Tab-separated table of C-alpha atoms in Angstrom:
chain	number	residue	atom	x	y	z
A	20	UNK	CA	94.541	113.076	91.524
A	21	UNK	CA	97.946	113.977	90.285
A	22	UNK	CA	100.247	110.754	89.276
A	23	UNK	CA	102.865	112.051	92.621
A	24	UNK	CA	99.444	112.086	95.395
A	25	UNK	CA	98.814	108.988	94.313
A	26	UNK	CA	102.240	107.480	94.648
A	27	UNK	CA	102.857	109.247	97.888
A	28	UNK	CA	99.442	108.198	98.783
A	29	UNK	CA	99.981	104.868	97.819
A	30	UNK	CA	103.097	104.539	99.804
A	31	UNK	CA	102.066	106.917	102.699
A	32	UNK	CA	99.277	103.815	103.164
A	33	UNK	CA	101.594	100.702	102.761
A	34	UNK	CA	105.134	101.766	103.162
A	35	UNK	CA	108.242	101.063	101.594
A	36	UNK	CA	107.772	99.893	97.940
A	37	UNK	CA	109.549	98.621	94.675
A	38	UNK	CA	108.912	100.618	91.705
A	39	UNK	CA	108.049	97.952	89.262
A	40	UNK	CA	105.298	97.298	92.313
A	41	UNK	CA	104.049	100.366	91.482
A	42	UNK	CA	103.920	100.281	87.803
A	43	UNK	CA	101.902	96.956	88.089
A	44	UNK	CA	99.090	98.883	90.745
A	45	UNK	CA	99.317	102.174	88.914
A	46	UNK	CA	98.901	100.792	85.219
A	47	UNK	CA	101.936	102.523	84.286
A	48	UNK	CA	105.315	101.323	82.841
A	49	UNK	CA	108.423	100.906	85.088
A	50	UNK	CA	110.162	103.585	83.390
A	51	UNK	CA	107.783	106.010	83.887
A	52	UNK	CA	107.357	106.023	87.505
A	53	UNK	CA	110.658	105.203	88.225
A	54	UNK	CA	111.045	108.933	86.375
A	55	UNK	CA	108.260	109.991	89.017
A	56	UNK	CA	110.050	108.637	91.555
A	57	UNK	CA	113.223	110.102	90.839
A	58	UNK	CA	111.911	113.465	90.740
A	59	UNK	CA	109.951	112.842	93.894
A	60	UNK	CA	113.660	112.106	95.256
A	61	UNK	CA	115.000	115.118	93.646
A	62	UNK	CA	112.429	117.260	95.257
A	63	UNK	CA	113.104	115.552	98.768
A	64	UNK	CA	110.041	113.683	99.216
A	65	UNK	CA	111.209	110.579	98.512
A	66	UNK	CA	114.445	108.351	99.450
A	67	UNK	CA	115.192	104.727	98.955
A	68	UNK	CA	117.179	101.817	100.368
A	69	UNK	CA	118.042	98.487	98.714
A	70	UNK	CA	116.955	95.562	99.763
A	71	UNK	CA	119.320	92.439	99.087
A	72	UNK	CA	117.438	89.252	97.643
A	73	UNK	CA	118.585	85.879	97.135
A	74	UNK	CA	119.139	85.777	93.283
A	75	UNK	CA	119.456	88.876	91.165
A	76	UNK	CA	120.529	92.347	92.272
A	77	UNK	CA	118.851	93.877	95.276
A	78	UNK	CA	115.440	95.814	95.105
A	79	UNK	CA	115.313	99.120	95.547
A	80	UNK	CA	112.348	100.526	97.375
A	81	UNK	CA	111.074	103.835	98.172
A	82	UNK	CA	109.853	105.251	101.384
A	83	UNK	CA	108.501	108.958	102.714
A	84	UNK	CA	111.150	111.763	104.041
A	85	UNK	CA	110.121	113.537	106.888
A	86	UNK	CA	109.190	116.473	103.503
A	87	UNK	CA	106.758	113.950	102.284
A	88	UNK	CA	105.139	112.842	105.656
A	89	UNK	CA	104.375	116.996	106.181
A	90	UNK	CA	102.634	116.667	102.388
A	91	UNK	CA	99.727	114.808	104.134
A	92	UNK	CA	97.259	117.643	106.600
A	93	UNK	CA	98.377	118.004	109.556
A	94	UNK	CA	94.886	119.552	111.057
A	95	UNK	CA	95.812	122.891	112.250
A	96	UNK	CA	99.156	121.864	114.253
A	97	UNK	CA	100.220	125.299	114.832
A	98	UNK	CA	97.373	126.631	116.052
A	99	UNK	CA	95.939	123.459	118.185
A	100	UNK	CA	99.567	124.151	120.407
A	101	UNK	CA	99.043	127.671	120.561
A	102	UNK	CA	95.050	126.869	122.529
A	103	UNK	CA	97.296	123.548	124.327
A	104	UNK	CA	99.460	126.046	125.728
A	105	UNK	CA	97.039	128.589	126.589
A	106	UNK	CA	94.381	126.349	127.899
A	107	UNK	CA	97.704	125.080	129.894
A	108	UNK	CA	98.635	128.364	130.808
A	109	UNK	CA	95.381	129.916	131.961
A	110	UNK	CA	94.026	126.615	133.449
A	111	UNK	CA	96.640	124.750	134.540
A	112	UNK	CA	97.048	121.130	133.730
A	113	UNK	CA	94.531	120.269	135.326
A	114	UNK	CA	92.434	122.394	133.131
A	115	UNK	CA	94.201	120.642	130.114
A	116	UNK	CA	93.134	117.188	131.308
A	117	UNK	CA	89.276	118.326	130.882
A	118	UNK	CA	89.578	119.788	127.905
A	119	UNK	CA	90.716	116.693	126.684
A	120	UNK	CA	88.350	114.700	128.503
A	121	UNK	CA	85.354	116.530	127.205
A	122	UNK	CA	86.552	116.113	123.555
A	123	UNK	CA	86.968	112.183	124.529
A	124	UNK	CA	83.553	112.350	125.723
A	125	UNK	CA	82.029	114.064	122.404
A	126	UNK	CA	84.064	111.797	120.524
A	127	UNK	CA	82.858	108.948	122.073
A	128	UNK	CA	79.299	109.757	121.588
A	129	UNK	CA	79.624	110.404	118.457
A	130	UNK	CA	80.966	107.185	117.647
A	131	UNK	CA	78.378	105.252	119.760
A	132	UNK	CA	75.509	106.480	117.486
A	133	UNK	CA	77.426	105.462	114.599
A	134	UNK	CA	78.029	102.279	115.660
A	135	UNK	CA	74.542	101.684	117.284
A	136	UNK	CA	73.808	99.280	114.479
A	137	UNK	CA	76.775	97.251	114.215
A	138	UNK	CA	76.181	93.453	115.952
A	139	UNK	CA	80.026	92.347	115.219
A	140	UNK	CA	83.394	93.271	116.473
A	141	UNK	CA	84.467	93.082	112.187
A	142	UNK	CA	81.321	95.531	111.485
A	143	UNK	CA	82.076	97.900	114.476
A	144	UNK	CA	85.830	98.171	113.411
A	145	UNK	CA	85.118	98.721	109.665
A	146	UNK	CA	82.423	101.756	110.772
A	147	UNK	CA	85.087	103.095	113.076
A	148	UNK	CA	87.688	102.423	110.266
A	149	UNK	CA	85.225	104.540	107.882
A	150	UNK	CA	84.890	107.668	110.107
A	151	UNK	CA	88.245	107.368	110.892
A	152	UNK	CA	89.140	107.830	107.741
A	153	UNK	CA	86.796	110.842	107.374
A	154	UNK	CA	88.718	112.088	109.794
A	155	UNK	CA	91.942	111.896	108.005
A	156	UNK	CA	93.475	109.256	109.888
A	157	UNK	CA	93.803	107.186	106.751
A	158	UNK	CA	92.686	104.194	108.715
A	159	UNK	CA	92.095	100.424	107.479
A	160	UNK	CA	90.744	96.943	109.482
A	161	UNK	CA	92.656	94.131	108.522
A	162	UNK	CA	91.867	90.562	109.759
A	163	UNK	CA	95.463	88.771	111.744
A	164	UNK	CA	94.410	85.415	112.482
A	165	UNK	CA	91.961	85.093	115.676
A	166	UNK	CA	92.667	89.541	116.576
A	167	UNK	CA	92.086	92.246	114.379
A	168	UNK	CA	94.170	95.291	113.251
A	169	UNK	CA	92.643	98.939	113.108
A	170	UNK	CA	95.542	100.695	111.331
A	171	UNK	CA	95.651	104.490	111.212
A	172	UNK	CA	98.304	105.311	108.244
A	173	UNK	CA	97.910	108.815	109.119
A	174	UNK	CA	97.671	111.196	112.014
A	175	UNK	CA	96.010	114.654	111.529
A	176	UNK	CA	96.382	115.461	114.747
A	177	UNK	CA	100.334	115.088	114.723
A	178	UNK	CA	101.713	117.682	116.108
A	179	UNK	CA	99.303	118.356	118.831
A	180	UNK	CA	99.733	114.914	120.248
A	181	UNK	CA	103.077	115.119	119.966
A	182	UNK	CA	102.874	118.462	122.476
A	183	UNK	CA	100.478	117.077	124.345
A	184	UNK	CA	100.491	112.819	124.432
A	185	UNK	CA	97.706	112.795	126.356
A	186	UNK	CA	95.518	113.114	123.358
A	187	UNK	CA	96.767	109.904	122.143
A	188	UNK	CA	96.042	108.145	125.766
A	189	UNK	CA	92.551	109.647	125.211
A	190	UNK	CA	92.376	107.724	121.301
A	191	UNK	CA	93.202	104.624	122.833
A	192	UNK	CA	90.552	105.079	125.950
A	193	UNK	CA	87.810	105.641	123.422
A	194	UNK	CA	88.676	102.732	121.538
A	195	UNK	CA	88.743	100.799	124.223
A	196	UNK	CA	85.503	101.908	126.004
A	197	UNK	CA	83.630	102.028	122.345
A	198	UNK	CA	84.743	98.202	122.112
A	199	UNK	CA	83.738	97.301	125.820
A	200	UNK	CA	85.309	95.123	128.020
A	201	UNK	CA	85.178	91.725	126.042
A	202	UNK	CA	87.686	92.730	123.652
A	203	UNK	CA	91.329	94.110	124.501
A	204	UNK	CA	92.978	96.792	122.493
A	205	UNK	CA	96.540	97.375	122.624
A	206	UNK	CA	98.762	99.797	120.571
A	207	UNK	CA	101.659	97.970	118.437
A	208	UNK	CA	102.746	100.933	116.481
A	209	UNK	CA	102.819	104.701	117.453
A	210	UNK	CA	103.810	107.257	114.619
A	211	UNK	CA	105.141	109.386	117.546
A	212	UNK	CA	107.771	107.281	119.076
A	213	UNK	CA	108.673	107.073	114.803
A	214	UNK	CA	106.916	104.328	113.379
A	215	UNK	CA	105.164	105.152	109.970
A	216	UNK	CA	101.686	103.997	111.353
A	217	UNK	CA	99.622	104.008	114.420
A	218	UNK	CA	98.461	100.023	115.073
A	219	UNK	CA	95.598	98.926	117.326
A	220	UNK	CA	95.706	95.101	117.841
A	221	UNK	CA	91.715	93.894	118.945
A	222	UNK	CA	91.410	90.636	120.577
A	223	UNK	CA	88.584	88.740	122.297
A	224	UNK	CA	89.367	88.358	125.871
A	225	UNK	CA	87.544	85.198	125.974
């Protein structure tokens, strides 16, 4: 992988960050990627704000443009809207809705047999996180005290949700029914309402 994918990689999956941050987790000098990331800047994938700190001068760190976000697959936006719109047209919305439902079904099943073995809310969440990230969804499990946090960094299916936000009501439902009804999932970030990140929050309900 090219020295810019990994930096835009690096900071597509953790956000805003310091280029001497970089240096230290890329092995490189703080010269040299601050030259990446000025060229990254220069080609409009990158911009930067500084962040004041108590002693010193402020940190500048770097974050995607909307040109760097559409770097990262977007699965076939274009034409998933075109069959939304003429599954919408032809069918109706109600013909929509079980499109959609059928794909949450298949979905669903799919991820039942993966998880078949998996005795533990951590080891179901860390499959899911796996073939989520198979998927493209860039996705992580972190550990926040007594919840967990399924963290999808990146959404392939973008710009079909954002025509048709029912398919991220249907992500969440098969989370939720995958999970069952001891644990409660609730969304605390939503890259299409502008966050950089889609956050699911997993909590016993016990």
């Amino acid at each position: 992988m090219k020295t810019v994918d990994k930096i835009l990689n690096k900071i597509k999956r953790e956000g805003a960050i310091s280029a001497r941050v970089l240096a230290d987790e890329m092995d490189m000098t703080t010269m040299g990627i601050r030259q990446h990331l000025q060229a990254m800047e220069d080609d409009g994938l990158l911009d930067f704000s500084d962040i004041r700190v108590k002693v010193g001068r402020p940190t500048r760190h770097w974050s995607l443009t909307a040109e760097g976000h559409r770097r990262f697959a977007d699965s076939h936006g274009d034409l998933a809207i075109s069959v939304i719109d003429s599954v919408e047209s032809l069918f109706g919305e109600a013909g929509l809705a079980k499109v959609i439902q059928q794909r949450e079904e298949k979905t669903l099943q799919q991820y039942r047999d993966a998880l078949k073995d998996c005795h533990n809310l951590k080891a179901k969440l860390e499959t899911l996180a796996y073939l989520r990230e198979k998927e493209g969804y860039m996705a992580e499990v972190q550990q926040d005290g007594d919840a967990f946090l399924l963290i999808e960094n990146h959404c392939p299916i973008c710009q079909a949700a954002t025509r048709c936000p029912a398919l991220c009501k249907s992500e969440k439902n098969i989370f939720k029914t995958l999970l069952g009804e001891h644990y409660h999932v609730s969304r605390e970030e939503h890259i299409i309402e502008g966050q950089r990140r889609c956050t699911y929050r997993i909590m016993s309900r016990e």
